[in-house]
Short mmCIF file of C-alpha atoms in Angstrom, two decimals:
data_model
loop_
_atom_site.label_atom_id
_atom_site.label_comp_id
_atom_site.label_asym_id
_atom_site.label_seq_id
_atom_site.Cartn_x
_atom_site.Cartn_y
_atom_site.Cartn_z
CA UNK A 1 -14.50 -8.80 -5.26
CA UNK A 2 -11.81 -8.01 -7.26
CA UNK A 3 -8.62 -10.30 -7.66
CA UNK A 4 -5.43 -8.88 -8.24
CA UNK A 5 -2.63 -11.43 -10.34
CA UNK A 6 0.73 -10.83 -10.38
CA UNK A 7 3.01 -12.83 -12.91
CA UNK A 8 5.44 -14.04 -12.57
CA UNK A 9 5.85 -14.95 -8.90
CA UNK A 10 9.54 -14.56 -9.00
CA UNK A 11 11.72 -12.70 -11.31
CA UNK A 12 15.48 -13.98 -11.29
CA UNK A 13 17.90 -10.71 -12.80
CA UNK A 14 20.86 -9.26 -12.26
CA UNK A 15 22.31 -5.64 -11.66
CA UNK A 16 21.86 -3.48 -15.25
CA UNK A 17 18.74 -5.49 -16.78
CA UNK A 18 15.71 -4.09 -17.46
CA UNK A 19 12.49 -5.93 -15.85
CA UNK A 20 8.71 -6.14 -16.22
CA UNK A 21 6.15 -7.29 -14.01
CA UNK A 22 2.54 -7.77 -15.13
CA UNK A 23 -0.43 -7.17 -13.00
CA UNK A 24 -3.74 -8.46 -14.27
CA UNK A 25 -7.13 -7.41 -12.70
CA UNK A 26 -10.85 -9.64 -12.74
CA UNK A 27 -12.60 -7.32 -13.85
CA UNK A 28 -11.76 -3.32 -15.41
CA UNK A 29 -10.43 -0.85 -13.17
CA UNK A 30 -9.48 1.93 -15.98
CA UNK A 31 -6.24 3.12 -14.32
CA UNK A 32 -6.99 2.82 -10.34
CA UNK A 33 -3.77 1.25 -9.78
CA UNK A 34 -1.19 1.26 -7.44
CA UNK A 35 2.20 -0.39 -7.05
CA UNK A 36 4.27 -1.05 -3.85
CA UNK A 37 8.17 -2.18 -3.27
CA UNK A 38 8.46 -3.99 -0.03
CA UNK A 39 12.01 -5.00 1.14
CA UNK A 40 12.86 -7.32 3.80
CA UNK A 41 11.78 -6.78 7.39
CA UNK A 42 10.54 -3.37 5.73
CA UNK A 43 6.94 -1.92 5.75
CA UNK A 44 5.87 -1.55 1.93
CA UNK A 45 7.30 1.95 0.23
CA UNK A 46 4.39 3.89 -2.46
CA UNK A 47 6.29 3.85 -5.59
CA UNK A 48 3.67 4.44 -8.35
CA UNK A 49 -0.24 5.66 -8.65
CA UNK A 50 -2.62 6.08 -10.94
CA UNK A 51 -0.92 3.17 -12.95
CA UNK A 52 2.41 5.59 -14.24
CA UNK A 53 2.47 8.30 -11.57
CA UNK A 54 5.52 8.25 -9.99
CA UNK A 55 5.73 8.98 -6.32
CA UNK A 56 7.88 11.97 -5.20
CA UNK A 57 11.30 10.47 -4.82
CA UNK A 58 10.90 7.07 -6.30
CA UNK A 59 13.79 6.86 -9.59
CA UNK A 60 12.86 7.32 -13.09
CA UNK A 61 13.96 4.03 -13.91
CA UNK A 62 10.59 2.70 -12.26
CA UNK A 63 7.91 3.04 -15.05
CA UNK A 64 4.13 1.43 -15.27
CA UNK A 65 1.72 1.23 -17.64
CA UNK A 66 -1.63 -0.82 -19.02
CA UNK A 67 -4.87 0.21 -18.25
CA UNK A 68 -8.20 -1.88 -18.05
CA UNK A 69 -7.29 -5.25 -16.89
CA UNK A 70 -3.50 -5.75 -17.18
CA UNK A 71 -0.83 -3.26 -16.06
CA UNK A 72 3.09 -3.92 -16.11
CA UNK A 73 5.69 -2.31 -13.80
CA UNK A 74 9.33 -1.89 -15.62
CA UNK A 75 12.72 -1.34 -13.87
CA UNK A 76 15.16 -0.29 -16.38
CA UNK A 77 19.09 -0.47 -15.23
CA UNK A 78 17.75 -2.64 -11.99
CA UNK A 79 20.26 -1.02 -9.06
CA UNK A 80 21.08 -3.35 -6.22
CA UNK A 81 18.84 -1.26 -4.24
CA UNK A 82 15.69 -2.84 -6.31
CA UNK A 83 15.85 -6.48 -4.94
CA UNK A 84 12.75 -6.50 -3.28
CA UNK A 85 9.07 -7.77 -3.56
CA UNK A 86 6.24 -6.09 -5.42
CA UNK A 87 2.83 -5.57 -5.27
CA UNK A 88 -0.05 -4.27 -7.21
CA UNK A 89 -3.56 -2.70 -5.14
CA UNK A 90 -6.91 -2.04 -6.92
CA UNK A 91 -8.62 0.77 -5.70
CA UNK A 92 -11.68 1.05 -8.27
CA UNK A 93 -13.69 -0.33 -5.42
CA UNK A 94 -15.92 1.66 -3.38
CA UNK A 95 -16.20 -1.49 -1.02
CA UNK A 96 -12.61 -1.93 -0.58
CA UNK A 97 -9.00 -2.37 -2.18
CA UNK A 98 -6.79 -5.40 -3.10
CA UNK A 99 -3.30 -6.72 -2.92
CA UNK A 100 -1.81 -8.48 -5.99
CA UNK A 101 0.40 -11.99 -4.56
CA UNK A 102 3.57 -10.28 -4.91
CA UNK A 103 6.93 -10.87 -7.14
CA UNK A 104 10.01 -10.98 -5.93
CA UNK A 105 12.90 -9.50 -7.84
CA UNK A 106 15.86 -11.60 -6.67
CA UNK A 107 19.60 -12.08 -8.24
CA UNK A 108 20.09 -14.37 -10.72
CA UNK B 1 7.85 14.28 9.61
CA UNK B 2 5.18 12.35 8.88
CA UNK B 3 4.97 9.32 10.95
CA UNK B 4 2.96 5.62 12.30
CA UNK B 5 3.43 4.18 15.08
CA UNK B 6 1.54 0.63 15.51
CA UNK B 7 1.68 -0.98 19.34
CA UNK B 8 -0.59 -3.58 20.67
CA UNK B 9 1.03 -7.02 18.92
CA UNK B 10 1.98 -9.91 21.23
CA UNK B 11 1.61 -13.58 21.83
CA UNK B 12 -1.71 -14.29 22.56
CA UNK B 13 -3.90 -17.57 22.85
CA UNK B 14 -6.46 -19.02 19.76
CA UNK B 15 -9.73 -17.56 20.60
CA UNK B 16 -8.43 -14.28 22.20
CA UNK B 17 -9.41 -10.92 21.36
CA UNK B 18 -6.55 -8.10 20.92
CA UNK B 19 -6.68 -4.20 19.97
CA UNK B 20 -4.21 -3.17 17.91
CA UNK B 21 -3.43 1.09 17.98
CA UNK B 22 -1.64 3.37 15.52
CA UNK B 23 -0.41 6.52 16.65
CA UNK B 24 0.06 9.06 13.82
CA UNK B 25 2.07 12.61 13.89
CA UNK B 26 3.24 15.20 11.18
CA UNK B 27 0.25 15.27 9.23
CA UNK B 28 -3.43 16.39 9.39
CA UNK B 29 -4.64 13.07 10.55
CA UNK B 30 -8.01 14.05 10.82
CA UNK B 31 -8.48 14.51 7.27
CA UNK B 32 -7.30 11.08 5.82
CA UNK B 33 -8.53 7.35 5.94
CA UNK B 34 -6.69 5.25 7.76
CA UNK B 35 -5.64 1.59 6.53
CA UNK B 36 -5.01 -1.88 8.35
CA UNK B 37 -3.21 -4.46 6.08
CA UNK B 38 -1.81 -7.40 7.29
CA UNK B 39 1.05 -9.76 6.18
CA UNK B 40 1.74 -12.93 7.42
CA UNK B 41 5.04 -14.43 7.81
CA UNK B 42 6.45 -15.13 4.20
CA UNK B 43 2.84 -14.39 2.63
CA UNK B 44 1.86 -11.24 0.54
CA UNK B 45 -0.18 -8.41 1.61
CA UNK B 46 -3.99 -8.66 3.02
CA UNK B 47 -6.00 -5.61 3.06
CA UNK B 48 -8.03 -5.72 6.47
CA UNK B 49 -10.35 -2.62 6.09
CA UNK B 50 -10.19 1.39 6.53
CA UNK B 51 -11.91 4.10 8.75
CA UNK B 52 -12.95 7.43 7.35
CA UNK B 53 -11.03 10.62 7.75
CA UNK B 54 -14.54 11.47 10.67
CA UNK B 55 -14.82 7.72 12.05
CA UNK B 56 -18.19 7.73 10.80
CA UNK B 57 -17.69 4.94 8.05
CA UNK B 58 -15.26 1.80 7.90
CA UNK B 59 -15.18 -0.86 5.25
CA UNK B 60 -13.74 -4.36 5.95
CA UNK B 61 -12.52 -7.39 3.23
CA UNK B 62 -15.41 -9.73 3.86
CA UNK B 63 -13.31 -12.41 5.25
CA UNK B 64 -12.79 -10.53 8.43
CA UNK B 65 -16.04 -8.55 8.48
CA UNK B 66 -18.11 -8.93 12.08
CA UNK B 67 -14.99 -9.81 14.06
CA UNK B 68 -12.12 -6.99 13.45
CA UNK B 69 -13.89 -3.46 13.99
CA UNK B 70 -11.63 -0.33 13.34
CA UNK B 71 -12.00 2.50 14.77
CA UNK B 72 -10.13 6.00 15.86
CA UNK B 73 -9.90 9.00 17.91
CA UNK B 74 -8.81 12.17 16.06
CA UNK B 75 -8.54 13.70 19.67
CA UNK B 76 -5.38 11.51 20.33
CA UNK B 77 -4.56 10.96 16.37
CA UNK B 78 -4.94 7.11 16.96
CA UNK B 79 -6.70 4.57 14.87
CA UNK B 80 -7.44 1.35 16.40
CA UNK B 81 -7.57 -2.23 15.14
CA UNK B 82 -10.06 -4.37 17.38
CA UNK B 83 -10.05 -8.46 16.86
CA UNK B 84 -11.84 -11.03 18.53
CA UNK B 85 -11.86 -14.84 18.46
CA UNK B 86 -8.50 -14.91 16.62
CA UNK B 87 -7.16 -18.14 15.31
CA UNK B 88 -3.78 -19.31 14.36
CA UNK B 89 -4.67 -17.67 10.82
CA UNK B 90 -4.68 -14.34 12.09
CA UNK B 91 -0.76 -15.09 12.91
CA UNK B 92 1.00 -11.59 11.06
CA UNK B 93 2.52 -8.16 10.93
CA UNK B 94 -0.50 -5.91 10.99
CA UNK B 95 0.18 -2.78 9.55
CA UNK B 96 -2.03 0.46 9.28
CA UNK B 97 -1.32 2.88 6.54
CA UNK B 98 -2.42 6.74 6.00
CA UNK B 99 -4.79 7.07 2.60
CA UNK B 100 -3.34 9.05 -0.30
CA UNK B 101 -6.70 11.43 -0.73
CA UNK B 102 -7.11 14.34 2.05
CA UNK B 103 -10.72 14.80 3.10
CA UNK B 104 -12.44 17.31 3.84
CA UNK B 105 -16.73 17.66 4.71
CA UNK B 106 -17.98 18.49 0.85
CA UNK B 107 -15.32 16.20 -0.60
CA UNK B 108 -15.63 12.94 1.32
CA UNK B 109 -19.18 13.37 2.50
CA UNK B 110 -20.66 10.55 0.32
CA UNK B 111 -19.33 7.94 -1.75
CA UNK B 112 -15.51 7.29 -1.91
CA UNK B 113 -12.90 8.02 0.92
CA UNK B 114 -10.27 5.90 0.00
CA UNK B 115 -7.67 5.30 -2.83
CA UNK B 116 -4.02 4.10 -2.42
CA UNK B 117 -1.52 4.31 0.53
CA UNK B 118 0.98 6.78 0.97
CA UNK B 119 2.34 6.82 4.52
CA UNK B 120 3.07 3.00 6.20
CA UNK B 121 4.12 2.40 9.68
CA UNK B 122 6.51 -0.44 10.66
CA UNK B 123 4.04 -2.82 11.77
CA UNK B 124 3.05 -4.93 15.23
CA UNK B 125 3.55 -8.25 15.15
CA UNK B 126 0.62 -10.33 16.45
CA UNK B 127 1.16 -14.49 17.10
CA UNK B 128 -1.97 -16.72 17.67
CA UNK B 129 -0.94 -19.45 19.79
CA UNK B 130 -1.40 -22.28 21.68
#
């Protein structure tokens, strides 16, 4: 199985700073990455593929990038709107996918 | 509008079995793979398994393999989640999620049939017990 790391856990900023969350993967998975934004009480929102896709709609200040085993997810000019947790998901697997633990982007 | 509907969650007692649905409309459901993922409360997300686009395949994390089953009926445009002999571990949301890759016969017949998750519903709440 593939395991999915997510550093750090949680990610103290406030409104205007630019963030980065790394993702780091077990084993290769060339660019089969996705990450999610998940806000409270909320089901989890698509807001990148293929590592650096962005989904229709999501804000260009959402960027990702990395390839092999480590990926990073950057939120330039953080809004108050992106206070929320995020996850990474493998999907190199033909047997199944996996979740990254999550970090939370709270206000410092 | 594209759009999930889980139903099914309740209280229920350790060692019970439960079926879980998810009602989809605005999209051609019987062309994607359909997702269960699970969260429970103040943990991260835990991918449960998927069904093919046809019903005819279904992959499962290994944890839960041999007692949650998922199935569907592209007649009604409902995937189910079936679970037996939960335990206080299997205390969560339980969410199913539409696949990002549209299937059809030649391009899903073999091999992959699922990717990432574009579509979410708003999730069932299911609490184990005693």
């Amino acid at each position: 199985d593939i395991q999915m790391t997510q550093s750090p856990s949680i990610l103290s900023a406030s409104v205007g700073d630019r963030v980065t969350i790394t993702c780091r993967a077990s084993q290769s998975i060339p660019n089969w990455l996705a990450w999610y934004q998940q806000k409270p009480g909320r089901a989890p929102k698509l807001l990148m593929y293929r590592a650096s896709i962005l989904e229709s709609g999501v804000p260009s200040r959402f960027s990702g990038g990395g390839s092999g085993t480590e990926f990073t997810l950057t939120i330039t000019n953080l809004q108050p709107d992106d206070f929320a947790i995020y996850y990474c998901q493998q999907y190199i697997s033909y047997s199944g996918v996996s979740f990254g633990g999550g970090t939370k982007v709270d206000l410092k | 509008q594209m759009q999930l509907v889980e139903s099914g969650g309740g209280a229920v007692q350790p060692g019970s079995s439960l079926r879980l649905s998810c009602a989809a409309s605005g999209f051609e459901f019987s062309n994607y793979a359909i997702h269960w993922v699970r969260q429970a409360p103040g943990k991260g997300l835990e991918w449960i398994g998927v069904v093919s686009y046809d019903g005819a395949r279904a992959n499962y994390t290994d944890s839960m393999k041999g007692r949650f089953t998922v199935s569907r009926d592209n007649a009604r445009s409902t995937v189910f989640l079936q679970m037996n002999s939960l335990t206080t571990e299997d205390t969560a949301t339980y969410y199913c999620a539409k696949d990002s890759f549209r299937c059809t016969v030649n391009s899903c017949s073999s091999g992959r049939f699922f990717f990432y998750m574009t579509l979410w519903g708003k999730g069932t709440m299911v609490t184990v017990s005693s």
